[in-house]
mmCIF file of C-alpha atoms in Angstrom:
data_model
loop_
_atom_site.group_PDB
_atom_site.id
_atom_site.type_symbol
_atom_site.label_atom_id
_atom_site.label_comp_id
_atom_site.label_asym_id
_atom_site.label_seq_id
_atom_site.Cartn_x
_atom_site.Cartn_y
_atom_site.Cartn_z
ATOM 1 C CA UNK P 1 -8.329 -25.405 32.898
ATOM 2 C CA UNK P 2 -11.396 -23.795 31.316
ATOM 3 C CA UNK P 3 -12.507 -22.394 34.679
ATOM 4 C CA UNK P 4 -9.102 -20.808 35.173
ATOM 5 C CA UNK P 5 -9.230 -19.423 31.629
ATOM 6 C CA UNK P 6 -12.657 -17.957 32.348
ATOM 7 C CA UNK P 7 -11.259 -16.208 35.428
ATOM 8 C CA UNK P 8 -8.511 -14.706 33.283
ATOM 9 C CA UNK P 9 -11.134 -13.466 30.807
ATOM 10 C CA UNK P 10 -13.199 -11.853 33.554
ATOM 11 C CA UNK P 11 -10.088 -10.215 35.012
ATOM 12 C CA UNK P 12 -9.098 -8.993 31.550
ATOM 13 C CA UNK P 13 -12.573 -7.600 30.903
ATOM 14 C CA UNK P 14 -12.540 -5.771 34.234
ATOM 15 C CA UNK P 15 -9.138 -4.244 33.458
ATOM 16 C CA UNK P 16 -10.293 -3.331 29.931
ATOM 17 C CA UNK P 17 -13.361 -1.492 31.262
ATOM 18 C CA UNK P 18 -11.080 0.530 33.556
ATOM 19 C CA UNK P 19 -8.715 1.152 30.584
ATOM 20 C CA UNK P 20 -5.881 -0.742 32.295
ATOM 21 C CA UNK P 21 -5.009 -2.028 28.846
ATOM 22 C CA UNK P 22 -1.572 -3.553 29.500
ATOM 23 C CA UNK P 23 -3.080 -5.529 32.379
ATOM 24 C CA UNK P 24 -5.980 -6.612 30.177
ATOM 25 C CA UNK P 25 -3.550 -7.828 27.501
ATOM 26 C CA UNK P 26 -1.677 -9.944 30.051
ATOM 27 C CA UNK P 27 -4.891 -11.585 31.283
ATOM 28 C CA UNK P 28 -6.141 -12.276 27.739
ATOM 29 C CA UNK P 29 -2.747 -13.715 26.788
ATOM 30 C CA UNK P 30 -2.772 -16.122 29.731
ATOM 31 C CA UNK P 31 -6.387 -17.066 28.990
ATOM 32 C CA UNK P 32 -5.550 -17.808 25.349
ATOM 33 C CA UNK P 33 -2.792 -20.175 26.458
ATOM 34 C CA UNK P 34 -5.117 -21.929 28.894
ATOM 35 C CA UNK P 35 -7.989 -22.304 26.404
ATOM 36 C CA UNK P 36 -6.750 -22.042 22.789
ATOM 37 C CA UNK P 37 -10.159 -23.136 21.480
ATOM 38 C CA UNK P 38 -11.806 -19.908 22.687
ATOM 39 C CA UNK P 39 -10.968 -17.236 20.112
ATOM 40 C CA UNK P 40 -12.632 -14.511 22.182
ATOM 41 C CA UNK P 41 -9.321 -14.126 24.037
ATOM 42 C CA UNK P 42 -7.720 -13.086 20.743
ATOM 43 C CA UNK P 43 -10.553 -10.739 19.744
ATOM 44 C CA UNK P 44 -10.540 -9.156 23.207
ATOM 45 C CA UNK P 45 -6.782 -8.685 23.133
ATOM 46 C CA UNK P 46 -7.131 -7.184 19.654
ATOM 47 C CA UNK P 47 -9.627 -4.677 21.072
ATOM 48 C CA UNK P 48 -7.100 -3.698 23.743
ATOM 49 C CA UNK P 49 -4.345 -3.326 21.145
ATOM 50 C CA UNK P 50 -6.680 -1.142 19.082
ATOM 51 C CA UNK P 51 -7.147 1.284 21.971
ATOM 52 C CA UNK P 52 -3.386 1.226 22.594
ATOM 53 C CA UNK P 53 -2.808 2.262 18.943
ATOM 54 C CA UNK P 54 -0.866 -0.987 18.362
ATOM 55 C CA UNK P 55 -2.600 -1.523 15.058
ATOM 56 C CA UNK P 56 -0.262 -4.137 13.581
ATOM 57 C CA UNK P 57 -0.602 -6.282 16.705
ATOM 58 C CA UNK P 58 -4.377 -5.861 16.489
ATOM 59 C CA UNK P 59 -4.408 -7.040 12.853
ATOM 60 C CA UNK P 60 -2.192 -10.007 13.754
ATOM 61 C CA UNK P 61 -4.531 -11.147 16.539
ATOM 62 C CA UNK P 62 -7.606 -10.705 14.334
ATOM 63 C CA UNK P 63 -6.085 -12.748 11.512
ATOM 64 C CA UNK P 64 -5.189 -15.517 13.954
ATOM 65 C CA UNK P 65 -8.697 -15.407 15.444
ATOM 66 C CA UNK P 66 -10.321 -15.695 12.005
ATOM 67 C CA UNK P 67 -8.059 -18.568 10.944
ATOM 68 C CA UNK P 68 -8.483 -20.462 14.200
ATOM 69 C CA UNK P 69 -12.216 -19.705 14.376
ATOM 70 C CA UNK P 70 -12.848 -21.185 10.958
ATOM 71 C CA UNK P 71 -10.802 -24.269 11.809
ATOM 72 C CA UNK P 72 -12.731 -24.788 15.055
ATOM 73 C CA UNK P 73 -16.115 -23.837 13.528
ATOM 74 C CA UNK P 74 -16.488 -21.086 16.133
ATOM 75 C CA UNK P 75 -19.523 -18.822 16.379
ATOM 76 C CA UNK P 76 -19.825 -16.681 13.242
ATOM 77 C CA UNK P 77 -20.365 -13.619 15.426
ATOM 78 C CA UNK P 78 -16.865 -14.001 16.892
ATOM 79 C CA UNK P 79 -15.290 -14.385 13.453
ATOM 80 C CA UNK P 80 -17.237 -11.369 12.185
ATOM 81 C CA UNK P 81 -16.106 -9.364 15.219
ATOM 82 C CA UNK P 82 -12.470 -10.224 14.511
ATOM 83 C CA UNK P 83 -12.816 -9.104 10.895
ATOM 84 C CA UNK P 84 -14.511 -5.870 11.939
ATOM 85 C CA UNK P 85 -11.756 -5.048 14.425
ATOM 86 C CA UNK P 86 -9.128 -5.861 11.843
ATOM 87 C CA UNK P 87 -10.814 -3.366 9.518
ATOM 88 C CA UNK P 88 -10.756 -0.695 12.236
ATOM 89 C CA UNK P 89 -7.008 -1.172 12.698
ATOM 90 C CA UNK P 90 -6.353 -1.124 8.948
ATOM 91 C CA UNK P 91 -8.312 2.119 8.628
ATOM 92 C CA UNK P 92 -5.991 3.679 11.195
ATOM 93 C CA UNK P 93 -2.974 2.531 9.152
ATOM 94 C CA UNK P 94 -4.362 3.778 5.813
ATOM 95 C CA UNK P 95 -2.205 6.499 4.246
ATOM 96 C CA UNK P 96 -3.686 6.583 0.745
ATOM 97 C CA UNK P 97 -6.818 5.462 -1.106
ATOM 98 C CA UNK P 98 -5.345 2.073 -2.021
ATOM 99 C CA UNK P 99 -4.745 1.349 1.676
ATOM 100 C CA UNK P 100 -8.511 1.373 2.255
ATOM 101 C CA UNK P 101 -9.051 -1.738 0.107
ATOM 102 C CA UNK P 102 -7.934 -4.341 2.721
ATOM 103 C CA UNK P 103 -10.131 -2.681 5.358
ATOM 104 C CA UNK P 104 -13.154 -2.642 3.061
ATOM 105 C CA UNK P 105 -12.596 -6.311 2.168
ATOM 106 C CA UNK P 106 -12.425 -7.198 5.870
ATOM 107 C CA UNK P 107 -15.721 -5.390 6.536
ATOM 108 C CA UNK P 108 -17.397 -7.141 3.612
ATOM 109 C CA UNK P 109 -16.164 -10.496 4.923
ATOM 110 C CA UNK P 110 -17.438 -9.571 8.391
ATOM 111 C CA UNK P 111 -20.910 -8.879 6.997
ATOM 112 C CA UNK P 112 -20.808 -12.188 5.148
ATOM 113 C CA UNK P 113 -20.053 -13.976 8.421
ATOM 114 C CA UNK P 114 -22.695 -12.135 10.451
ATOM 115 C CA UNK P 115 -24.843 -9.149 9.501
ATOM 116 C CA UNK P 116 -24.528 -6.108 11.757
ATOM 117 C CA UNK P 117 -25.872 -2.593 11.309
ATOM 118 C CA UNK P 118 -22.752 -1.231 12.987
ATOM 119 C CA UNK P 119 -20.467 -3.071 10.562
ATOM 120 C CA UNK P 120 -22.558 -1.966 7.583
ATOM 121 C CA UNK P 121 -22.320 1.659 8.733
ATOM 122 C CA UNK P 122 -18.568 1.262 9.150
ATOM 123 C CA UNK P 123 -18.321 -0.144 5.600
ATOM 124 C CA UNK P 124 -20.285 2.778 4.157
ATOM 125 C CA UNK P 125 -18.057 5.217 6.021
ATOM 126 C CA UNK P 126 -14.872 3.516 4.759
ATOM 127 C CA UNK P 127 -16.087 3.554 1.152
ATOM 128 C CA UNK P 128 -17.005 7.232 1.406
ATOM 129 C CA UNK P 129 -13.599 8.041 2.892
ATOM 130 C CA UNK P 130 -11.839 6.131 0.123
ATOM 131 C CA UNK P 131 -13.763 8.026 -2.563
ATOM 132 C CA UNK P 132 -12.916 11.349 -0.938
ATOM 133 C CA UNK P 133 -9.222 10.457 -0.738
ATOM 134 C CA UNK P 134 -9.224 9.172 -4.326
ATOM 135 C CA UNK P 135 -10.684 12.478 -5.479
ATOM 136 C CA UNK P 136 -8.109 14.427 -3.462
ATOM 137 C CA UNK P 137 -5.294 12.269 -4.843
ATOM 138 C CA UNK P 138 -6.585 12.884 -8.368
ATOM 139 C CA UNK P 139 -6.611 16.647 -7.811
ATOM 140 C CA UNK P 140 -3.146 16.515 -6.238
ATOM 141 C CA UNK P 141 -1.808 14.498 -9.183
ATOM 142 C CA UNK P 142 -3.247 17.007 -11.655
ATOM 143 C CA UNK P 143 -1.598 19.834 -9.741
ATOM 144 C CA UNK P 144 1.669 17.879 -9.548
ATOM 145 C CA UNK P 145 1.615 17.234 -13.304
ATOM 146 C CA UNK P 146 0.952 20.924 -13.943
ATOM 147 C CA UNK P 147 3.931 22.041 -11.841
ATOM 148 C CA UNK P 148 6.170 19.339 -13.319
ATOM 149 C CA UNK P 149 5.295 20.476 -16.847
ATOM 150 C CA UNK P 150 5.913 24.120 -15.913
ATOM 151 C CA UNK P 151 9.225 23.127 -14.361
ATOM 152 C CA UNK P 152 10.229 21.359 -17.565
ATOM 153 C CA UNK P 153 9.333 24.475 -19.579
ATOM 154 C CA UNK P 154 11.548 26.658 -17.394
ATOM 155 C CA UNK P 155 14.314 24.046 -17.537
ATOM 156 C CA UNK P 156 14.274 24.151 -21.341
ATOM 157 C CA UNK P 157 14.631 27.927 -21.070
ATOM 158 C CA UNK P 158 17.617 27.394 -18.719
ATOM 159 C CA UNK P 159 15.727 29.157 -15.919
ATOM 160 C CA UNK P 160 16.819 26.560 -13.399
ATOM 161 C CA UNK P 161 15.803 28.436 -10.250
ATOM 162 C CA UNK P 162 12.183 28.796 -11.425
ATOM 163 C CA UNK P 163 12.190 25.201 -12.655
ATOM 164 C CA UNK P 164 13.358 23.950 -9.245
ATOM 165 C CA UNK P 165 10.593 25.941 -7.535
ATOM 166 C CA UNK P 166 7.911 24.276 -9.685
ATOM 167 C CA UNK P 167 9.412 20.830 -9.113
ATOM 168 C CA UNK P 168 9.270 21.551 -5.374
ATOM 169 C CA UNK P 169 5.565 22.410 -5.673
ATOM 170 C CA UNK P 170 5.013 19.178 -7.608
ATOM 171 C CA UNK P 171 6.670 17.244 -4.765
ATOM 172 C CA UNK P 172 4.265 18.771 -2.246
ATOM 173 C CA UNK P 173 1.318 17.410 -4.229
ATOM 174 C CA UNK P 174 2.885 14.025 -5.001
ATOM 175 C CA UNK P 175 5.953 13.245 -2.873
ATOM 176 C CA UNK P 176 6.204 9.721 -4.302
ATOM 177 C CA UNK P 177 7.032 10.626 -7.921
ATOM 178 C CA UNK P 178 10.746 9.887 -8.545
ATOM 179 C CA UNK P 179 10.740 11.966 -11.744
ATOM 180 C CA UNK P 180 10.425 15.323 -9.990
ATOM 181 C CA UNK P 181 13.306 14.469 -7.643
ATOM 182 C CA UNK P 182 15.416 13.542 -10.663
ATOM 183 C CA UNK P 183 14.466 16.767 -12.435
ATOM 184 C CA UNK P 184 15.138 18.968 -9.413
ATOM 185 C CA UNK P 185 18.464 17.204 -8.883
ATOM 186 C CA UNK P 186 19.422 18.250 -12.413
ATOM 187 C CA UNK P 187 18.452 21.849 -11.597
ATOM 188 C CA UNK P 188 20.612 21.767 -8.457
ATOM 189 C CA UNK P 189 23.528 20.483 -10.532
ATOM 190 C CA UNK P 190 23.273 23.404 -12.976
ATOM 191 C CA UNK P 191 22.902 25.837 -10.065
ATOM 192 C CA UNK P 192 25.989 24.395 -8.378
ATOM 193 C CA UNK P 193 24.063 23.133 -5.336
ATOM 194 C CA UNK P 194 25.675 19.702 -5.431
ATOM 195 C CA UNK P 195 24.739 18.594 -1.911
ATOM 196 C CA UNK P 196 21.057 19.295 -2.592
ATOM 197 C CA UNK P 197 21.371 17.527 -5.933
ATOM 198 C CA UNK P 198 22.848 14.445 -4.271
ATOM 199 C CA UNK P 199 20.040 14.420 -1.713
ATOM 200 C CA UNK P 200 17.375 14.565 -4.441
ATOM 201 C CA UNK P 201 19.104 11.833 -6.441
ATOM 202 C CA UNK P 202 19.212 9.557 -3.387
ATOM 203 C CA UNK P 203 15.503 10.183 -2.774
ATOM 204 C CA UNK P 204 14.755 9.391 -6.419
ATOM 205 C CA UNK P 205 16.550 6.034 -6.115
ATOM 206 C CA UNK P 206 14.801 5.333 -2.820
ATOM 207 C CA UNK P 207 11.394 5.843 -4.460
ATOM 208 C CA UNK P 208 12.205 3.705 -7.511
ATOM 209 C CA UNK P 209 15.381 1.645 -7.594
ATOM 210 C CA UNK P 210 14.754 0.767 -11.272
ATOM 211 C CA UNK P 211 14.621 4.407 -12.447
ATOM 212 C CA UNK P 212 17.911 4.914 -14.294
ATOM 213 C CA UNK P 213 17.919 8.719 -14.189
ATOM 214 C CA UNK P 214 18.271 8.653 -10.418
ATOM 215 C CA UNK P 215 21.611 6.838 -10.755
ATOM 216 C CA UNK P 216 22.737 9.123 -13.579
ATOM 217 C CA UNK P 217 22.034 12.231 -11.494
ATOM 218 C CA UNK P 218 23.742 10.811 -8.410
ATOM 219 C CA UNK P 219 26.807 9.677 -10.351
ATOM 220 C CA UNK P 220 27.049 13.074 -12.044
ATOM 221 C CA UNK P 221 27.039 14.881 -8.686
ATOM 222 C CA UNK P 222 29.648 12.489 -7.279
ATOM 223 C CA UNK P 223 31.796 12.995 -10.376
ATOM 224 C CA UNK P 224 31.608 16.795 -10.021
ATOM 225 C CA UNK P 225 32.578 16.398 -6.352
ATOM 226 C CA UNK P 226 35.669 14.442 -7.542
ATOM 227 C CA UNK P 227 34.370 11.280 -5.838
ATOM 228 C CA UNK P 228 35.252 9.177 -8.877
ATOM 229 C CA UNK P 229 35.197 5.807 -7.120
ATOM 230 C CA UNK P 230 31.729 6.486 -5.707
ATOM 231 C CA UNK P 231 30.527 7.760 -9.070
ATOM 232 C CA UNK P 232 31.871 4.594 -10.706
ATOM 233 C CA UNK P 233 29.971 2.434 -8.204
ATOM 234 C CA UNK P 234 26.765 4.413 -8.842
ATOM 235 C CA UNK P 235 27.115 4.017 -12.609
ATOM 236 C CA UNK P 236 27.491 0.274 -12.059
ATOM 237 C CA UNK P 237 24.238 0.243 -10.083
ATOM 238 C CA UNK P 238 22.577 2.085 -12.947
ATOM 239 C CA UNK P 239 23.987 -0.438 -15.378
ATOM 240 C CA UNK P 240 21.728 -3.065 -13.794
ATOM 241 C CA UNK P 241 18.730 -1.026 -14.992
ATOM 242 C CA UNK P 242 20.001 -0.823 -18.578
ATOM 243 C CA UNK P 243 23.207 -2.720 -19.460
ATOM 244 C CA UNK P 244 23.389 -1.054 -22.899
ATOM 245 C CA UNK P 245 22.822 2.562 -21.886
ATOM 246 C CA UNK P 246 25.386 4.744 -23.635
ATOM 247 C CA UNK P 247 25.379 7.469 -20.985
ATOM 248 C CA UNK P 248 26.233 4.919 -18.304
ATOM 249 C CA UNK P 249 29.032 3.401 -20.381
ATOM 250 C CA UNK P 250 30.429 6.845 -21.136
ATOM 251 C CA UNK P 251 30.282 7.704 -17.429
ATOM 252 C CA UNK P 252 32.182 4.527 -16.580
ATOM 253 C CA UNK P 253 34.910 5.419 -19.089
ATOM 254 C CA UNK P 254 35.193 8.973 -17.746
ATOM 255 C CA UNK P 255 35.390 7.748 -14.142
ATOM 256 C CA UNK P 256 38.079 5.223 -15.048
ATOM 257 C CA UNK P 257 40.031 7.917 -16.884
ATOM 258 C CA UNK P 258 39.886 10.268 -13.899
ATOM 259 C CA UNK P 259 40.884 7.523 -11.469
ATOM 260 C CA UNK P 260 43.828 6.598 -13.700
ATOM 261 C CA UNK P 261 44.765 10.259 -14.241
ATOM 262 C CA UNK P 262 44.784 10.782 -10.485
ATOM 263 C CA UNK P 263 47.422 8.047 -10.365
ATOM 264 C CA UNK P 264 49.533 9.900 -12.948
ATOM 265 C CA UNK P 265 48.730 8.033 -16.192
ATOM 266 C CA UNK P 266 46.168 7.799 -18.981
ATOM 267 C CA UNK P 267 43.299 5.315 -18.980
ATOM 268 C CA UNK P 268 42.538 2.589 -21.515
ATOM 269 C CA UNK P 269 39.767 0.018 -21.878
ATOM 270 C CA UNK P 270 42.010 -2.488 -20.125
ATOM 271 C CA UNK P 271 42.418 -0.096 -17.197
ATOM 272 C CA UNK P 272 38.656 0.189 -16.858
ATOM 273 C CA UNK P 273 38.348 -3.595 -16.829
ATOM 274 C CA UNK P 274 41.030 -3.779 -14.132
ATOM 275 C CA UNK P 275 39.253 -1.163 -11.989
ATOM 276 C CA UNK P 276 35.940 -2.930 -12.377
ATOM 277 C CA UNK P 277 37.567 -6.240 -11.527
ATOM 278 C CA UNK P 278 38.601 -4.856 -8.147
ATOM 279 C CA UNK P 279 34.918 -4.242 -7.343
ATOM 280 C CA UNK P 280 34.102 -7.985 -7.421
ATOM 281 C CA UNK P 281 31.060 -7.760 -9.711
ATOM 282 C CA UNK P 282 28.899 -10.798 -10.332
ATOM 283 C CA UNK P 283 29.763 -12.757 -13.462
ATOM 284 C CA UNK P 284 26.581 -11.915 -15.389
ATOM 285 C CA UNK P 285 26.956 -8.168 -14.942
ATOM 286 C CA UNK P 286 30.663 -8.362 -15.716
ATOM 287 C CA UNK P 287 29.978 -10.218 -18.979
ATOM 288 C CA UNK P 288 27.315 -7.709 -20.032
ATOM 289 C CA UNK P 289 29.615 -4.806 -19.255
ATOM 290 C CA UNK P 290 32.504 -6.473 -21.068
ATOM 291 C CA UNK P 291 30.340 -7.000 -24.160
ATOM 292 C CA UNK P 292 29.079 -3.417 -24.133
ATOM 293 C CA UNK P 293 32.607 -2.050 -23.683
ATOM 294 C CA UNK P 294 33.949 -4.172 -26.523
ATOM 295 C CA UNK P 295 31.157 -2.981 -28.803
ATOM 296 C CA UNK P 296 31.894 0.617 -27.855
ATOM 297 C CA UNK P 297 35.624 0.192 -28.604
ATOM 298 C CA UNK P 298 34.891 -1.362 -32.016
ATOM 299 C CA UNK P 299 32.498 1.448 -32.908
ATOM 300 C CA UNK P 300 35.041 4.054 -31.892
ATOM 301 C CA UNK P 301 37.762 2.502 -34.065
ATOM 302 C CA UNK P 302 35.550 2.048 -37.122
ATOM 303 C CA UNK P 303 33.772 5.390 -37.217
ATOM 304 C CA UNK P 304 34.511 9.061 -36.964
ATOM 305 C CA UNK P 305 33.302 11.028 -33.966
ATOM 306 C CA UNK P 306 30.368 12.434 -35.950
ATOM 307 C CA UNK P 307 29.309 9.058 -37.248
ATOM 308 C CA UNK P 308 29.646 7.522 -33.778
ATOM 309 C CA UNK P 309 27.338 10.171 -32.361
ATOM 310 C CA UNK P 310 24.792 9.471 -35.101
ATOM 311 C CA UNK P 311 24.954 5.714 -34.546
ATOM 312 C CA UNK P 312 24.607 6.114 -30.798
ATOM 313 C CA UNK P 313 21.700 8.532 -31.248
ATOM 314 C CA UNK P 314 19.895 6.136 -33.576
ATOM 315 C CA UNK P 315 20.500 3.270 -31.183
ATOM 316 C CA UNK P 316 19.179 5.301 -28.282
ATOM 317 C CA UNK P 317 16.142 6.347 -30.333
ATOM 318 C CA UNK P 318 15.355 2.715 -31.155
ATOM 319 C CA UNK P 319 15.707 1.772 -27.509
ATOM 320 C CA UNK P 320 13.400 4.585 -26.464
ATOM 321 C CA UNK P 321 10.883 3.652 -29.151
ATOM 322 C CA UNK P 322 10.864 0.008 -28.066
ATOM 323 C CA UNK P 323 10.492 1.086 -24.454
ATOM 324 C CA UNK P 324 7.632 3.422 -25.344
ATOM 325 C CA UNK P 325 5.786 0.750 -27.327
ATOM 326 C CA UNK P 326 6.296 -1.717 -24.505
ATOM 327 C CA UNK P 327 4.924 0.783 -21.997
ATOM 328 C CA UNK P 328 1.930 1.517 -24.232
ATOM 329 C CA UNK P 329 1.145 -2.197 -24.476
ATOM 330 C CA UNK P 330 1.579 -2.654 -20.719
ATOM 331 C CA UNK P 331 -0.650 0.345 -20.043
ATOM 332 C CA UNK P 332 -3.295 -1.056 -22.371
ATOM 333 C CA UNK P 333 -3.218 -4.422 -20.593
ATOM 334 C CA UNK P 334 -3.350 -2.718 -17.194
ATOM 335 C CA UNK P 335 -6.315 -0.571 -18.269
ATOM 336 C CA UNK P 336 -8.169 -3.643 -19.534
ATOM 337 C CA UNK P 337 -7.435 -5.504 -16.305
ATOM 338 C CA UNK P 338 -8.571 -2.537 -14.208
ATOM 339 C CA UNK P 339 -11.744 -2.286 -16.263
ATOM 340 C CA UNK P 340 -12.548 -5.959 -15.627
ATOM 341 C CA UNK P 341 -11.824 -5.580 -11.917
ATOM 342 C CA UNK P 342 -14.035 -2.484 -11.777
ATOM 343 C CA UNK P 343 -16.894 -4.324 -13.493
ATOM 344 C CA UNK P 344 -16.560 -7.268 -11.110
ATOM 345 C CA UNK P 345 -16.474 -4.892 -8.158
ATOM 346 C CA UNK P 346 -19.635 -3.126 -9.348
ATOM 347 C CA UNK P 347 -21.389 -6.485 -9.748
ATOM 348 C CA UNK P 348 -20.349 -7.498 -6.231
ATOM 349 C CA UNK P 349 -21.575 -4.171 -4.916
ATOM 350 C CA UNK P 350 -24.950 -4.676 -6.618
ATOM 351 C CA UNK P 351 -25.180 -8.170 -5.115
ATOM 352 C CA UNK P 352 -24.260 -6.757 -1.720
ATOM 353 C CA UNK P 353 -26.996 -4.116 -2.027
ATOM 354 C CA UNK P 354 -29.524 -6.806 -2.963
ATOM 355 C CA UNK P 355 -28.508 -8.930 0.020
ATOM 356 C CA UNK P 356 -28.760 -5.882 2.286
ATOM 357 C CA UNK P 357 -32.277 -5.131 1.010
ATOM 358 C CA UNK P 358 -33.329 -8.752 1.544
ATOM 359 C CA UNK P 359 -31.921 -8.697 5.062
ATOM 360 C CA UNK P 360 -33.837 -5.516 5.810
ATOM 361 C CA UNK P 361 -37.040 -7.136 4.532
ATOM 362 C CA UNK P 362 -36.432 -10.168 6.729
ATOM 363 C CA UNK P 363 -35.863 -7.894 9.726
ATOM 364 C CA UNK P 364 -39.125 -6.056 8.992
ATOM 365 C CA UNK P 365 -41.014 -9.356 8.687
ATOM 366 C CA UNK P 366 -39.462 -10.486 11.962
ATOM 367 C CA UNK P 367 -40.620 -7.292 13.672
ATOM 368 C CA UNK P 368 -44.152 -7.775 12.254
ATOM 369 C CA UNK P 369 -44.258 -11.341 13.539
ATOM 370 C CA UNK P 370 -43.099 -10.188 16.952
ATOM 371 C CA UNK P 371 -45.876 -7.595 16.956
ATOM 372 C CA UNK P 372 -48.470 -10.201 15.992
ATOM 373 C CA UNK P 373 -47.146 -12.520 18.699
ATOM 374 C CA UNK P 374 -47.481 -9.741 21.261
ATOM 375 C CA UNK P 375 -51.073 -9.039 20.151
ATOM 376 C CA UNK P 376 -51.920 -12.755 20.329
ATOM 377 C CA UNK P 377 -50.446 -12.981 23.828
ATOM 378 C CA UNK P 378 -52.566 -10.033 25.000
ATOM 379 C CA UNK P 379 -55.703 -11.541 23.443
ATOM 380 C CA UNK P 380 -54.964 -14.888 25.082
ATOM 381 C CA UNK P 381 -54.547 -13.215 28.457
ATOM 382 C CA UNK P 382 -57.879 -11.407 27.955
ATOM 383 C CA UNK P 383 -59.600 -14.729 27.156
ATOM 384 C CA UNK P 384 -58.137 -16.271 30.310
ATOM 385 C CA UNK P 385 -59.446 -13.325 32.295
ATOM 386 C CA UNK P 386 -62.897 -13.696 30.741
ATOM 387 C CA UNK P 387 -62.807 -17.432 31.420
ATOM 388 C CA UNK P 388 -61.972 -16.834 35.091
ATOM 389 C CA UNK P 389 -64.742 -14.249 35.322
ATOM 390 C CA UNK P 390 -67.302 -16.661 33.861
ATOM 391 C CA UNK P 391 -66.207 -19.411 36.250
ATOM 392 C CA UNK P 392 -66.585 -17.021 39.153
ATOM 393 C CA UNK P 393 -70.098 -16.044 38.054
ATOM 394 C CA UNK P 394 -71.035 -19.718 37.617
ATOM 395 C CA UNK P 395 -69.842 -20.550 41.129
ATOM 396 C CA UNK P 396 -71.866 -17.675 42.535
ATOM 397 C CA UNK P 397 -74.940 -18.848 40.654
ATOM 398 C CA UNK P 398 -74.502 -22.394 41.993
ATOM 399 C CA UNK P 399 -74.237 -21.158 45.573
ATOM 400 C CA UNK P 400 -77.403 -19.065 45.181
ATOM 401 C CA UNK P 401 -79.298 -22.096 43.947
#
């Protein structure tokens, strides 16, 4: 079985050298089945996948090789090789600075398994690349914040076209910020570009499904398009983000009124409950909505329109204040956690540098010893030559006597 597996490995290696990668993968796969204790089949197949740009398959094989290698107490060099190849694949998949972290960890683990100058150079290169991308991301975020702020200024001035242009520039610098899509959607709504507004609102929700404004923008566009049922469903999705949000509750009432009006009658709270009941909501959400609706009806009966607005404004202000304080506390905790992680990382980096220096010293000592051994061998050979010469002279002297 092992002999047959070895033949598969040799055939795979031959195909790999000729860049017949699919053929190499087939040979390595058969070899791995024949000899599952030899993880080199997995590392070799990972190398083929790497050249084929099948990076996820490469990472999968490397992870399996590392896990199996540690279980079988395989040669550390093979485990280190698997980790190094995994890092190479992860580097190819990296799209932002944070994506470099798994690759860097894999390279550090590879060095811990077996020191290699090539792996160390690859680690240095990955860390430099991450720093460069982090700096570029920082500059892009600053530019994105600048354009978002300018867009908000123009929006306040009701210059919606200019505001939308700045939000577009902000998206180019940071296409993953749901806020700018929400803001530009609002601009499109005021400009009457409802299709573009709906597209931005959908993108906002896609980026952050917990960001309420995305649902508010989308529902508003759907309402203006007379798609009241769709708008109602979107408001219900937004209700999951904040069951007590007054704008969502008001939107639900307006949608119910329009749906009822389209059927030739006026809407009441009971009509809204009936419409919502047809949507088969889960019990928890239904209860929360029922409670919020009941509270809204009571407030409306007990207070004038002006007083209701004041009460709702104060309630919203308290909610926003609580949310802000909660975010401040969370940000503080996150900053403290990041600071601790950064300190630990710096300590690990210092330890890594110390280990690298020690390894270099050991390598230098090894080279010195090899040099001394070479000198001793030459001296020994010279002594043997002198010994032979003396024996020859002695023999000649004996013959002359």
